[in-house]
mmCIF file of C-alpha atoms and ligand atoms in Angstrom:
data_model
loop_
_atom_site.group_PDB
_atom_site.id
_atom_site.type_symbol
_atom_site.label_atom_id
_atom_site.label_comp_id
_atom_site.label_asym_id
_atom_site.label_seq_id
_atom_site.Cartn_x
_atom_site.Cartn_y
_atom_site.Cartn_z
ATOM 1 C CA MET L 1 -0.139 -0.129 -0.090
ATOM 2 C CA THR L 2 0.971 3.945 -0.445
ATOM 3 C CA ASP L 3 2.370 6.131 1.963
ATOM 4 C CA THR L 4 -0.195 8.533 0.825
ATOM 5 C CA PRO L 5 -2.317 9.779 3.274
ATOM 6 C CA LEU L 6 -6.111 8.388 2.561
ATOM 7 C CA THR L 7 -9.115 10.551 2.423
ATOM 8 C CA THR L 8 -12.504 8.535 3.806
ATOM 9 C CA ARG L 9 -15.943 9.984 4.714
ATOM 10 C CA PHE L 10 -18.840 9.131 6.708
ATOM 11 C CA ALA L 11 -21.893 8.843 4.740
ATOM 12 C CA PRO L 12 -25.162 8.436 6.911
ATOM 13 C CA SER L 13 -28.635 8.434 5.425
ATOM 14 C CA PRO L 14 -30.721 10.541 7.694
ATOM 15 C CA THR L 15 -33.805 8.475 7.690
ATOM 16 C CA GLY L 16 -33.458 7.389 11.755
ATOM 17 C CA PRO L 17 -31.552 8.749 14.795
ATOM 18 C CA LEU L 18 -27.630 8.209 14.732
ATOM 19 C CA HIS L 19 -26.988 4.379 16.868
ATOM 20 C CA LEU L 20 -23.839 2.935 17.579
ATOM 21 C CA GLY L 21 -23.765 0.954 14.413
ATOM 22 C CA HIS L 22 -22.952 4.313 12.952
ATOM 23 C CA VAL L 23 -21.108 5.849 15.363
ATOM 24 C CA ALA L 24 -18.869 2.375 15.060
ATOM 25 C CA ALA L 25 -18.479 2.950 11.045
ATOM 26 C CA ALA L 26 -17.517 6.678 11.375
ATOM 27 C CA PHE L 27 -14.856 5.933 13.637
ATOM 28 C CA PHE L 28 -13.892 3.096 11.661
ATOM 29 C CA ALA L 29 -13.448 5.566 8.790
ATOM 30 C CA ARG L 30 -11.854 8.179 10.952
ATOM 31 C CA ASP L 31 -9.199 5.888 12.322
ATOM 32 C CA HIS L 32 -8.071 4.583 8.173
ATOM 33 C CA ALA L 33 -8.299 8.214 7.404
ATOM 34 C CA GLY L 34 -5.325 8.361 10.423
ATOM 35 C CA PRO L 35 -3.706 11.494 11.812
ATOM 36 C CA HIS L 36 -2.338 13.041 8.310
ATOM 37 C CA GLY L 37 -5.533 12.126 6.501
ATOM 38 C CA ARG L 38 -8.820 13.418 5.818
ATOM 39 C CA PHE L 39 -12.201 12.636 7.191
ATOM 40 C CA LEU L 40 -15.011 13.755 5.647
ATOM 41 C CA LEU L 41 -18.978 13.725 6.177
ATOM 42 C CA ARG L 42 -21.422 13.224 3.885
ATOM 43 C CA ILE L 43 -25.191 13.168 4.162
ATOM 44 C CA GLU L 44 -26.785 11.021 1.903
ATOM 45 C CA ASP L 45 -30.333 12.432 1.392
ATOM 46 C CA ILE L 46 -31.941 12.163 -1.576
ATOM 47 C CA ASP L 47 -34.579 9.735 -0.416
ATOM 48 C CA THR L 48 -37.023 12.683 0.342
ATOM 49 C CA THR L 49 -39.323 10.315 1.601
ATOM 50 C CA ARG L 50 -37.566 8.656 4.483
ATOM 51 C CA CYS L 51 -34.739 11.887 4.612
ATOM 52 C CA ARG L 52 -35.936 14.252 7.605
ATOM 53 C CA GLU L 53 -33.859 17.355 8.387
ATOM 54 C CA LYS L 54 -34.154 16.528 12.599
ATOM 55 C CA PHE L 55 -32.381 13.374 11.691
ATOM 56 C CA ILE L 56 -29.364 16.088 9.898
ATOM 57 C CA ALA L 57 -29.263 18.216 12.678
ATOM 58 C CA GLU L 58 -29.162 15.196 15.237
ATOM 59 C CA THR L 59 -26.382 13.267 12.891
ATOM 60 C CA LEU L 60 -24.345 16.524 13.275
ATOM 61 C CA GLU L 61 -24.215 17.208 17.030
ATOM 62 C CA ASP L 62 -24.627 13.501 18.026
ATOM 63 C CA LEU L 63 -21.164 13.111 15.835
ATOM 64 C CA ALA L 64 -19.447 15.937 17.175
ATOM 65 C CA TRP L 65 -20.360 14.963 21.078
ATOM 66 C CA VAL L 66 -19.095 11.415 21.036
ATOM 67 C CA GLY L 67 -15.526 13.818 19.574
ATOM 68 C CA LEU L 68 -16.151 13.079 15.879
ATOM 69 C CA ALA L 69 -14.394 16.163 13.892
ATOM 70 C CA TRP L 70 -14.459 15.616 10.325
ATOM 71 C CA LYS L 71 -12.555 18.356 7.293
ATOM 72 C CA GLY L 72 -14.548 20.863 5.560
ATOM 73 C CA ASP L 73 -18.047 21.638 4.752
ATOM 74 C CA VAL L 74 -20.908 18.688 5.142
ATOM 75 C CA LEU L 75 -21.689 17.631 1.644
ATOM 76 C CA ARG L 76 -25.508 16.783 1.341
ATOM 77 C CA GLN L 77 -26.358 14.738 -1.524
ATOM 78 C CA SER L 78 -29.892 16.316 -1.952
ATOM 79 C CA ARG L 79 -28.452 19.681 -2.880
ATOM 80 C CA ARG L 80 -26.191 17.801 -6.025
ATOM 81 C CA MET L 81 -28.871 16.817 -8.487
ATOM 82 C CA PRO L 82 -27.622 18.989 -11.367
ATOM 83 C CA LEU L 83 -24.579 17.179 -10.712
ATOM 84 C CA TYR L 84 -26.199 13.602 -10.627
ATOM 85 C CA GLN L 85 -27.945 14.693 -14.112
ATOM 86 C CA GLU L 86 -24.833 15.229 -15.846
ATOM 87 C CA THR L 87 -23.438 12.045 -15.084
ATOM 88 C CA LEU L 88 -26.940 10.585 -16.138
ATOM 89 C CA THR L 89 -26.159 12.398 -19.470
ATOM 90 C CA HIS L 90 -23.043 10.796 -20.344
ATOM 91 C CA LEU L 91 -23.910 7.550 -19.539
ATOM 92 C CA SER L 92 -27.368 8.179 -21.936
ATOM 93 C CA GLU L 93 -25.024 9.483 -24.576
ATOM 94 C CA ARG L 94 -23.480 6.350 -24.694
ATOM 95 C CA GLY L 95 -26.345 4.443 -25.243
ATOM 96 C CA LEU L 96 -25.882 2.629 -22.123
ATOM 97 C CA LEU L 97 -29.032 3.924 -20.285
ATOM 98 C CA TYR L 98 -32.613 2.881 -20.878
ATOM 99 C CA PRO L 99 -36.271 3.665 -19.468
ATOM 100 C CA CYS L 100 -38.299 1.306 -17.392
ATOM 101 C CA PHE L 101 -41.668 2.150 -16.874
ATOM 102 C CA CYS L 102 -42.692 -0.678 -14.775
ATOM 103 C CA THR L 103 -43.905 -0.688 -11.270
ATOM 104 C CA ARG L 104 -42.540 -2.630 -8.452
ATOM 105 C CA SER L 105 -45.071 -5.152 -8.868
ATOM 106 C CA GLU L 106 -44.613 -5.493 -12.184
ATOM 107 C CA VAL L 107 -40.985 -6.072 -11.695
ATOM 108 C CA ARG L 108 -41.863 -8.780 -9.049
ATOM 109 C CA ARG L 109 -44.688 -9.972 -11.942
ATOM 110 C CA GLU L 110 -42.371 -10.389 -14.659
ATOM 111 C CA ALA L 111 -39.051 -11.495 -12.783
ATOM 112 C CA ALA L 112 -41.502 -14.473 -11.504
ATOM 113 C CA GLU L 113 -42.739 -15.175 -15.620
ATOM 114 C CA ALA L 114 -38.841 -15.167 -17.092
ATOM 115 C CA PHE L 115 -37.499 -16.908 -14.010
ATOM 116 C CA SER L 116 -38.761 -20.546 -12.818
ATOM 117 C CA ALA L 117 -37.493 -19.293 -9.738
ATOM 118 C CA PRO L 118 -37.527 -16.103 -8.444
ATOM 119 C CA HIS L 119 -33.664 -14.683 -9.245
ATOM 120 C CA HIS L 120 -31.939 -12.513 -6.086
ATOM 121 C CA ALA L 121 -29.467 -9.868 -6.484
ATOM 122 C CA PRO L 122 -26.678 -10.446 -3.939
ATOM 123 C CA ASP L 123 -28.565 -7.815 -1.546
ATOM 124 C CA GLY L 124 -31.376 -9.309 -2.175
ATOM 125 C CA SER L 125 -33.339 -7.433 -4.897
ATOM 126 C CA LEU L 126 -35.208 -8.921 -7.227
ATOM 127 C CA ILE L 127 -33.063 -9.239 -10.681
ATOM 128 C CA TYR L 128 -35.298 -6.971 -13.467
ATOM 129 C CA PRO L 129 -35.902 -9.112 -16.117
ATOM 130 C CA GLY L 130 -35.386 -6.651 -18.785
ATOM 131 C CA THR L 131 -38.630 -6.071 -20.261
ATOM 132 C CA CYS L 132 -38.128 -2.405 -21.376
ATOM 133 C CA GLN L 133 -34.565 -3.344 -22.729
ATOM 134 C CA HIS L 134 -36.898 -5.008 -24.999
ATOM 135 C CA MET L 135 -39.778 -2.289 -26.143
ATOM 136 C CA ALA L 136 -40.262 -1.061 -29.620
ATOM 137 C CA PRO L 137 -38.374 2.555 -30.140
ATOM 138 C CA ALA L 138 -41.804 4.072 -30.646
ATOM 139 C CA GLU L 139 -43.656 2.237 -27.979
ATOM 140 C CA ARG L 140 -40.282 3.763 -25.769
ATOM 141 C CA GLN L 141 -40.902 7.373 -27.148
ATOM 142 C CA ARG L 142 -44.201 7.443 -27.144
ATOM 143 C CA ARG L 143 -44.420 6.585 -23.622
ATOM 144 C CA LEU L 144 -41.576 9.491 -22.675
ATOM 145 C CA ALA L 145 -43.801 11.838 -25.135
ATOM 146 C CA GLU L 146 -46.514 11.175 -22.425
ATOM 147 C CA GLY L 147 -44.568 11.828 -19.344
ATOM 148 C CA GLN L 148 -45.047 8.382 -18.390
ATOM 149 C CA PRO L 149 -43.246 8.108 -14.749
ATOM 150 C CA HIS L 150 -39.756 5.899 -15.526
ATOM 151 C CA THR L 151 -36.511 5.024 -14.026
ATOM 152 C CA LEU L 152 -32.981 4.717 -16.074
ATOM 153 C CA ARG L 153 -31.411 1.587 -15.625
ATOM 154 C CA LEU L 154 -27.829 0.648 -16.790
ATOM 155 C CA ASP L 155 -27.700 -2.020 -19.764
ATOM 156 C CA VAL L 156 -25.071 -3.780 -17.541
ATOM 157 C CA ALA L 157 -23.975 -6.137 -20.357
ATOM 158 C CA LYS L 158 -23.636 -3.042 -22.550
ATOM 159 C CA ALA L 159 -21.895 -1.503 -19.933
ATOM 160 C CA LEU L 160 -19.523 -4.422 -20.013
ATOM 161 C CA ALA L 161 -18.699 -5.226 -23.045
ATOM 162 C CA THR L 162 -17.063 -1.658 -23.225
ATOM 163 C CA LEU L 163 -14.265 -2.777 -20.453
ATOM 164 C CA ARG L 164 -11.217 -3.619 -22.027
ATOM 165 C CA ALA L 165 -10.193 -5.402 -18.686
ATOM 166 C CA PRO L 166 -11.595 -7.918 -16.214
ATOM 167 C CA LEU L 167 -13.332 -5.698 -13.404
ATOM 168 C CA MET L 168 -12.029 -5.686 -9.870
ATOM 169 C CA TRP L 169 -11.769 -3.733 -7.063
ATOM 170 C CA ARG L 170 -8.380 -3.735 -4.753
ATOM 171 C CA GLU L 171 -8.793 -3.953 -0.543
ATOM 172 C CA LEU L 172 -6.487 -2.469 1.462
ATOM 173 C CA ASP L 173 -4.520 -5.548 2.443
ATOM 174 C CA GLY L 174 -3.725 -5.234 -1.421
ATOM 175 C CA SER L 175 -6.204 -8.587 -2.748
ATOM 176 C CA ARG L 176 -7.838 -8.125 -5.415
ATOM 177 C CA VAL L 177 -11.693 -9.500 -5.955
ATOM 178 C CA LEU L 178 -13.349 -9.561 -9.272
ATOM 179 C CA CYS L 179 -16.402 -7.786 -9.431
ATOM 180 C CA HIS L 180 -20.019 -9.582 -10.716
ATOM 181 C CA PRO L 181 -22.148 -6.540 -11.758
ATOM 182 C CA GLU L 182 -23.910 -8.777 -13.649
ATOM 183 C CA ALA L 183 -24.875 -10.542 -10.491
ATOM 184 C CA PHE L 184 -27.765 -7.763 -9.766
ATOM 185 C CA GLY L 185 -28.951 -7.387 -13.463
ATOM 186 C CA ASP L 186 -29.793 -4.148 -15.039
ATOM 187 C CA VAL L 187 -29.621 -2.039 -11.683
ATOM 188 C CA VAL L 188 -31.157 1.795 -11.953
ATOM 189 C CA LEU L 189 -29.689 4.786 -11.626
ATOM 190 C CA ALA L 190 -32.208 7.197 -11.269
ATOM 191 C CA ARG L 191 -35.517 6.691 -9.403
ATOM 192 C CA ARG L 192 -39.159 7.404 -10.090
ATOM 193 C CA ASP L 193 -39.373 9.656 -7.369
ATOM 194 C CA THR L 194 -35.890 11.185 -6.900
ATOM 195 C CA PRO L 195 -33.890 11.331 -10.467
ATOM 196 C CA ALA L 196 -31.179 9.715 -8.798
ATOM 197 C CA SER L 197 -30.193 6.531 -6.730
ATOM 198 C CA TYR L 198 -27.832 5.784 -4.178
ATOM 199 C CA HIS L 199 -25.151 4.028 -6.844
ATOM 200 C CA LEU L 200 -25.134 6.663 -8.767
ATOM 201 C CA CYS L 201 -24.993 9.461 -5.896
ATOM 202 C CA VAL L 202 -22.905 7.225 -3.741
ATOM 203 C CA THR L 203 -20.021 6.804 -6.844
ATOM 204 C CA HIS L 204 -20.545 10.106 -8.089
ATOM 205 C CA ASP L 205 -19.591 11.763 -4.531
ATOM 206 C CA ASP L 206 -16.824 9.545 -3.639
ATOM 207 C CA ALA L 207 -14.884 10.615 -6.848
ATOM 208 C CA ALA L 208 -15.738 14.022 -6.256
ATOM 209 C CA GLN L 209 -14.624 14.530 -2.584
ATOM 210 C CA GLY L 210 -11.143 12.806 -3.694
ATOM 211 C CA VAL L 211 -12.318 9.757 -1.421
ATOM 212 C CA THR L 212 -9.146 7.210 -1.747
ATOM 213 C CA LEU L 213 -10.617 4.456 0.636
ATOM 214 C CA VAL L 214 -14.200 3.569 0.687
ATOM 215 C CA THR L 215 -14.955 2.253 4.390
ATOM 216 C CA ARG L 216 -18.507 0.419 4.838
ATOM 217 C CA GLY L 217 -20.133 -2.347 6.197
ATOM 218 C CA GLU L 218 -19.960 -5.851 5.351
ATOM 219 C CA ASP L 219 -23.367 -5.889 3.923
ATOM 220 C CA LEU L 220 -22.528 -3.186 1.390
ATOM 221 C CA ARG L 221 -19.345 -5.529 0.039
ATOM 222 C CA ASP L 222 -21.322 -7.383 -2.578
ATOM 223 C CA VAL L 223 -22.312 -3.453 -4.196
ATOM 224 C CA THR L 224 -18.755 -2.598 -4.888
ATOM 225 C CA SER L 225 -19.425 -4.690 -8.343
ATOM 226 C CA ILE L 226 -21.197 -1.782 -9.418
ATOM 227 C CA HIS L 227 -19.541 0.871 -8.093
ATOM 228 C CA ARG L 228 -16.355 -0.491 -10.318
ATOM 229 C CA LEU L 229 -18.210 -0.603 -13.420
ATOM 230 C CA LEU L 230 -19.489 3.284 -12.753
ATOM 231 C CA GLN L 231 -16.143 4.523 -12.343
ATOM 232 C CA GLU L 232 -14.565 2.536 -14.944
ATOM 233 C CA LEU L 233 -17.782 4.065 -17.653
ATOM 234 C CA MET L 234 -17.183 7.253 -16.165
ATOM 235 C CA GLY L 235 -13.284 7.682 -15.914
ATOM 236 C CA TRP L 236 -13.325 8.559 -12.384
ATOM 237 C CA PRO L 237 -10.519 7.332 -9.563
ATOM 238 C CA GLU L 238 -10.507 3.633 -8.426
ATOM 239 C CA PRO L 239 -10.363 4.122 -4.214
ATOM 240 C CA VAL L 240 -9.207 1.165 -2.295
ATOM 241 C CA TYR L 241 -11.731 -0.608 0.029
ATOM 242 C CA ALA L 242 -12.177 -1.672 3.511
ATOM 243 C CA PHE L 243 -14.725 -3.414 4.755
ATOM 244 C CA HIS L 244 -16.025 -3.830 8.844
ATOM 245 C CA PRO L 245 -18.406 -6.392 10.601
ATOM 246 C CA LEU L 246 -22.037 -4.800 11.664
ATOM 247 C CA LEU L 247 -22.596 -4.261 15.066
ATOM 248 C CA CYS L 248 -24.459 -6.218 16.949
ATOM 249 C CA ASP L 249 -26.751 -6.600 19.932
ATOM 250 C CA ALA L 250 -26.480 -8.789 23.099
ATOM 251 C CA SER L 251 -28.617 -11.658 21.184
ATOM 252 C CA GLY L 252 -26.182 -10.974 17.990
ATOM 253 C CA LYS L 253 -29.101 -8.969 15.953
ATOM 254 C CA ARG L 254 -27.331 -6.152 13.705
ATOM 255 C CA LEU L 255 -28.217 -2.995 15.068
ATOM 256 C CA ALA L 256 -30.827 -1.118 13.069
ATOM 257 C CA LYS L 257 -32.464 2.072 12.887
ATOM 258 C CA ARG L 258 -35.495 0.813 14.628
ATOM 259 C CA ASP L 259 -33.924 -0.266 17.858
ATOM 260 C CA GLY L 260 -34.271 3.595 19.148
ATOM 261 C CA ALA L 261 -33.037 2.328 22.663
ATOM 262 C CA LEU L 262 -29.439 2.213 20.705
ATOM 263 C CA SER L 263 -29.614 5.348 19.953
ATOM 264 C CA ILE L 264 -27.118 7.814 20.700
ATOM 265 C CA ARG L 265 -29.978 10.356 22.085
ATOM 266 C CA ALA L 266 -31.366 7.568 24.340
ATOM 267 C CA LEU L 267 -27.625 6.357 25.125
ATOM 268 C CA ARG L 268 -26.919 10.113 26.371
ATOM 269 C CA GLU L 269 -30.246 10.867 28.188
ATOM 270 C CA ALA L 270 -29.507 7.729 30.137
ATOM 271 C CA GLY L 271 -26.455 9.083 31.382
ATOM 272 C CA ALA L 272 -23.859 7.969 28.685
ATOM 273 C CA THR L 273 -20.538 9.976 28.293
ATOM 274 C CA PRO L 274 -19.076 9.752 25.120
ATOM 275 C CA HIS L 275 -16.071 8.038 26.799
ATOM 276 C CA SER L 276 -18.681 4.984 27.219
ATOM 277 C CA VAL L 277 -20.590 5.623 24.031
ATOM 278 C CA ARG L 278 -16.703 4.961 21.939
ATOM 279 C CA GLN L 279 -16.068 2.223 24.140
ATOM 280 C CA ALA L 280 -19.700 0.570 23.421
ATOM 281 C CA ALA L 281 -19.209 0.992 19.744
ATOM 282 C CA ARG L 282 -15.880 -0.327 19.261
ATOM 283 C CA LEU L 283 -15.901 -3.302 16.520
ATOM 284 C CA SER L 284 -14.589 -6.601 17.865
ATOM 285 C CA ALA L 285 -13.123 -7.810 14.248
HETATM 286 N N1 LIG Y 1 -25.293 5.853 2.705
HETATM 287 C C1 LIG Y 1 -24.931 4.272 3.357
HETATM 288 C C2 LIG Y 1 -26.106 4.087 4.313
HETATM 289 O O1 LIG Y 1 -26.190 5.013 5.034
HETATM 290 C C3 LIG Y 1 -23.785 4.266 3.391
HETATM 291 C C4 LIG Y 1 -23.058 4.918 2.195
HETATM 292 C C5 LIG Y 1 -21.923 3.781 1.470
HETATM 293 O O2 LIG Y 1 -21.856 3.192 0.830
HETATM 294 O O3 LIG Y 1 -20.693 3.767 2.092
HETATM 295 O O4 LIG Y 1 -25.888 2.821 3.965
#
């Protein structure tokens, strides 16, 4: 590995109160940046139906209380839609996107019809059988002209065909892992409700912010394949990846936002100190 100082980030989605799992992830990122690197904070709030201003304000306050300091301004994805649009335009001009008019229930039905058994991506989502990819151009134009709601999907097979070398990601120990973006099918890059998606925004902003080490939970390991594909398509730099275990409760269940009792707010109110919270958020692996 290089001795160049690393840039890392903590990128929570403000859909609930900050909990110990978040604090563990934030310290993992901060500690990997080291004393000479940069640790950034980014708020991933493109989902306007689930994200709340209140949770953003509380997140910043809780992180400061627990002793985390980040470099520079806090970046908010909801304010960066024009930048994501530029990326979509670029991919679309290369013929790598197609509009998909299917609703969620249609995707479920079509997937059941297309495959004998349900095909799931590594993240548990249903693999899209490509119905709208094969739509007649005139029909597609008609629906677009009528303003029918649609998502934009990445044509993964076409995208992979543009690459000159096998796609890999690199981990902190130097190991290389072969990517399998096709395992996710044609992922959505622009949603119906918001003209962007998690995969698009996270890779766009990691590149835009100069993040050189992406740290995230093990649950997001597999989606790295999609992110590496987007980086190659857009000519963005390739970061290194490090995955941390997820913090579990005493019964071994993964901490989730719904476990309000473990929110930093609740712990503070129950008399916890920043030190005790940092201790409780220590990752064991
Ligand atoms: N915003 C994502 C989340 O809260 C994490 C960002 C990432 O992919 O690292 O799950």
